Structure formats: C-alpha cells, structure tokens
Amino acid sequence: MSEKDIFDDSWKTIIQRFENTLINNNFPLQNGINKGLIITDATDGNKLNQLLRKMRRFNAIPNLRNVYANGYRNITLRAIVEDHNSRNSANSYIIQ
C-alpha cells in the first residue's frame, strides 16, 4: 500500500475545481473567456509548479461509473495561464 501525498491530493482538488469554474463561466462576470492565475501564501513552490505542469500534460479524471465505463479521462488544464505566484501573507493583503 502506498502512502498518499496530502499536498498533491489537496492541490489537485483545488486546482481542478478552479479550472472547472473558469471553463464553465461560473464567475459573476461571464464574458466567455475566463483565464486564471493561482496566487498562494509562501508554500512549497517547486512542488506546486511541478504539479501544475504535470496537470497541463496529464490530468487523470476518474469516470463516473454509472455513466461511463471504469477508467479515466485525460482532461488537461486549459484555463490556468501560468505557474503559481507565491507571496508572504504578512506582506500581502490579498493573501490574508
């Protein structure tokens, strides 16, 4: 049994939900062309950038078993435009 990486699992979920919100125009101002940027508190920046870059190439989303067969679909990131930017929350009101 392999130990799950909480950092990767948590960030994958957050990134995928942000991507879905952008792609589906779920923000109040809907202009049809939503793109996003992730700004974080000072964190493990290299690990997060590697995860984002991986998800741009390969992002396995499990199929709904009652609709599709078992397995997954590769739905890569399209709306997150850049690697994340990290800031120290002590120096940034937006992060606080």
PDB file of C-alpha atoms in Angstrom:
ATOM      1  CA  MET A   1       0.000   0.000   0.000  1.00  0.00           C
ATOM      2  CA  SER A   2       1.403   3.379  -0.951  1.00  0.00           C
ATOM      3  CA  GLU A   3       1.099   6.430   1.244  1.00  0.00           C
ATOM      4  CA  LYS A   4      -0.941   9.222  -0.322  1.00  0.00           C
ATOM      5  CA  ASP A   5       0.625  12.634  -0.670  1.00  0.00           C
ATOM      6  CA  ILE A   6      -1.767  15.033   1.077  1.00  0.00           C
ATOM      7  CA  PHE A   7      -0.118  18.071  -0.548  1.00  0.00           C
ATOM      8  CA  ASP A   8      -0.655  16.695  -4.086  1.00  0.00           C
ATOM      9  CA  ASP A   9      -4.163  15.387  -3.435  1.00  0.00           C
ATOM     10  CA  SER A  10      -5.326  18.640  -1.835  1.00  0.00           C
ATOM     11  CA  TRP A  11      -3.834  20.884  -4.503  1.00  0.00           C
ATOM     12  CA  LYS A  12      -5.134  18.663  -7.339  1.00  0.00           C
ATOM     13  CA  THR A  13      -8.651  19.051  -5.978  1.00  0.00           C
ATOM     14  CA  ILE A  14      -8.358  22.825  -5.555  1.00  0.00           C
ATOM     15  CA  ILE A  15      -6.766  23.307  -8.980  1.00  0.00           C
ATOM     16  CA  GLN A  16      -9.344  21.134 -10.733  1.00  0.00           C
ATOM     17  CA  ARG A  17     -12.249  22.972  -9.100  1.00  0.00           C
ATOM     18  CA  PHE A  18     -10.753  26.339 -10.038  1.00  0.00           C
ATOM     19  CA  GLU A  19     -10.235  25.092 -13.609  1.00  0.00           C
ATOM     20  CA  ASN A  20     -13.851  23.852 -13.783  1.00  0.00           C
ATOM     21  CA  THR A  21     -15.118  27.209 -12.516  1.00  0.00           C
ATOM     22  CA  LEU A  22     -13.118  29.031 -15.195  1.00  0.00           C
ATOM     23  CA  ILE A  23     -14.091  26.690 -18.049  1.00  0.00           C
ATOM     24  CA  ASN A  24     -17.806  26.696 -17.135  1.00  0.00           C
ATOM     25  CA  ASN A  25     -18.027  30.503 -16.707  1.00  0.00           C
ATOM     26  CA  ASN A  26     -19.226  30.268 -13.105  1.00  0.00           C
ATOM     27  CA  PHE A  27     -17.967  33.696 -12.114  1.00  0.00           C
ATOM     28  CA  PRO A  28     -20.461  36.600 -11.881  1.00  0.00           C
ATOM     29  CA  LEU A  29     -18.917  38.447 -14.849  1.00  0.00           C
ATOM     30  CA  GLN A  30     -19.341  35.982 -17.681  1.00  0.00           C
ATOM     31  CA  ASN A  31     -17.534  37.075 -20.815  1.00  0.00           C
ATOM     32  CA  GLY A  32     -16.893  33.559 -22.122  1.00  0.00           C
ATOM     33  CA  ILE A  33     -13.110  33.883 -21.945  1.00  0.00           C
ATOM     34  CA  ASN A  34     -12.128  33.175 -18.367  1.00  0.00           C
ATOM     35  CA  LYS A  35      -8.480  32.564 -17.522  1.00  0.00           C
ATOM     36  CA  GLY A  36      -6.973  32.271 -14.081  1.00  0.00           C
ATOM     37  CA  LEU A  37      -3.813  32.645 -12.056  1.00  0.00           C
ATOM     38  CA  ILE A  38      -3.093  30.967  -8.718  1.00  0.00           C
ATOM     39  CA  ILE A  39      -1.601  33.187  -6.015  1.00  0.00           C
ATOM     40  CA  THR A  40      -0.595  31.377  -2.830  1.00  0.00           C
ATOM     41  CA  ASP A  41       0.973  32.050   0.514  1.00  0.00           C
ATOM     42  CA  ALA A  42       4.624  31.046   0.688  1.00  0.00           C
ATOM     43  CA  THR A  43       4.477  27.272   0.270  1.00  0.00           C
ATOM     44  CA  ASP A  44       6.471  24.510  -1.390  1.00  0.00           C
ATOM     45  CA  GLY A  45       6.621  26.415  -4.675  1.00  0.00           C
ATOM     46  CA  ASN A  46       8.703  23.957  -6.677  1.00  0.00           C
ATOM     47  CA  LYS A  47       6.416  21.055  -5.804  1.00  0.00           C
ATOM     48  CA  LEU A  48       3.302  23.061  -6.681  1.00  0.00           C
ATOM     49  CA  ASN A  49       4.782  24.207 -10.006  1.00  0.00           C
ATOM     50  CA  GLN A  50       5.690  20.602 -10.878  1.00  0.00           C
ATOM     51  CA  LEU A  51       2.124  19.550 -10.110  1.00  0.00           C
ATOM     52  CA  LEU A  52       0.654  22.331 -12.278  1.00  0.00           C
ATOM     53  CA  ARG A  53       2.960  21.478 -15.172  1.00  0.00           C
ATOM     54  CA  LYS A  54       2.087  17.791 -14.870  1.00  0.00           C
ATOM     55  CA  MET A  55      -1.650  18.589 -14.870  1.00  0.00           C
ATOM     56  CA  ARG A  56      -1.186  20.615 -18.082  1.00  0.00           C
ATOM     57  CA  ARG A  57       0.102  17.433 -19.788  1.00  0.00           C
ATOM     58  CA  PHE A  58      -1.721  14.646 -17.951  1.00  0.00           C
ATOM     59  CA  ASN A  59      -4.686  15.108 -15.614  1.00  0.00           C
ATOM     60  CA  ALA A  60      -6.498  11.833 -14.990  1.00  0.00           C
ATOM     61  CA  ILE A  61     -10.140  12.372 -14.009  1.00  0.00           C
ATOM     62  CA  PRO A  62     -11.953   9.174 -12.923  1.00  0.00           C
ATOM     63  CA  ASN A  63     -15.029   8.305 -14.971  1.00  0.00           C
ATOM     64  CA  LEU A  64     -18.468   8.285 -13.391  1.00  0.00           C
ATOM     65  CA  ARG A  65     -19.186   4.578 -13.148  1.00  0.00           C
ATOM     66  CA  ASN A  66     -22.940   4.944 -13.677  1.00  0.00           C
ATOM     67  CA  VAL A  67     -22.425   6.946 -16.917  1.00  0.00           C
ATOM     68  CA  TYR A  68     -19.127   5.736 -18.388  1.00  0.00           C
ATOM     69  CA  ALA A  69     -17.107   2.571 -18.139  1.00  0.00           C
ATOM     70  CA  ASN A  70     -14.431   2.240 -15.489  1.00  0.00           C
ATOM     71  CA  GLY A  71     -11.211   4.113 -16.086  1.00  0.00           C
ATOM     72  CA  TYR A  72     -10.429   7.773 -16.508  1.00  0.00           C
ATOM     73  CA  ARG A  73     -10.359  10.678 -18.943  1.00  0.00           C
ATOM     74  CA  ASN A  74      -7.304  12.871 -19.525  1.00  0.00           C
ATOM     75  CA  ILE A  75      -8.673  16.407 -19.124  1.00  0.00           C
ATOM     76  CA  THR A  76      -5.656  18.699 -19.093  1.00  0.00           C
ATOM     77  CA  LEU A  77      -5.643  22.221 -17.680  1.00  0.00           C
ATOM     78  CA  ARG A  78      -6.551  24.891 -20.230  1.00  0.00           C
ATOM     79  CA  ALA A  79      -7.634  27.969 -18.282  1.00  0.00           C
ATOM     80  CA  ILE A  80      -4.844  28.390 -15.727  1.00  0.00           C
ATOM     81  CA  VAL A  81      -2.386  30.534 -17.627  1.00  0.00           C
ATOM     82  CA  GLU A  82       0.831  30.478 -15.607  1.00  0.00           C
ATOM     83  CA  ASP A  83       2.731  28.797 -12.808  1.00  0.00           C
ATOM     84  CA  HIS A  84       1.566  29.908  -9.397  1.00  0.00           C
ATOM     85  CA  ASN A  85       2.838  33.097  -7.753  1.00  0.00           C
ATOM     86  CA  SER A  86       3.671  32.883  -4.074  1.00  0.00           C
ATOM     87  CA  ARG A  87       3.710  35.774  -1.666  1.00  0.00           C
ATOM     88  CA  ASN A  88       4.360  36.079   2.029  1.00  0.00           C
ATOM     89  CA  SER A  89       0.965  36.694   3.597  1.00  0.00           C
ATOM     90  CA  ALA A  90       2.496  39.102   6.112  1.00  0.00           C
ATOM     91  CA  ASN A  91       3.242  41.452   3.205  1.00  0.00           C
ATOM     92  CA  SER A  92       0.123  40.924   1.088  1.00  0.00           C
ATOM     93  CA  TYR A  93      -3.437  41.901   1.985  1.00  0.00           C
ATOM     94  CA  ILE A  94      -4.932  39.782  -0.790  1.00  0.00           C
ATOM     95  CA  ILE A  95      -3.429  36.589   0.663  1.00  0.00           C
ATOM     96  CA  GLN A  96      -4.500  37.402   4.227  1.00  0.00           C
TER      97      GLN A  96
END
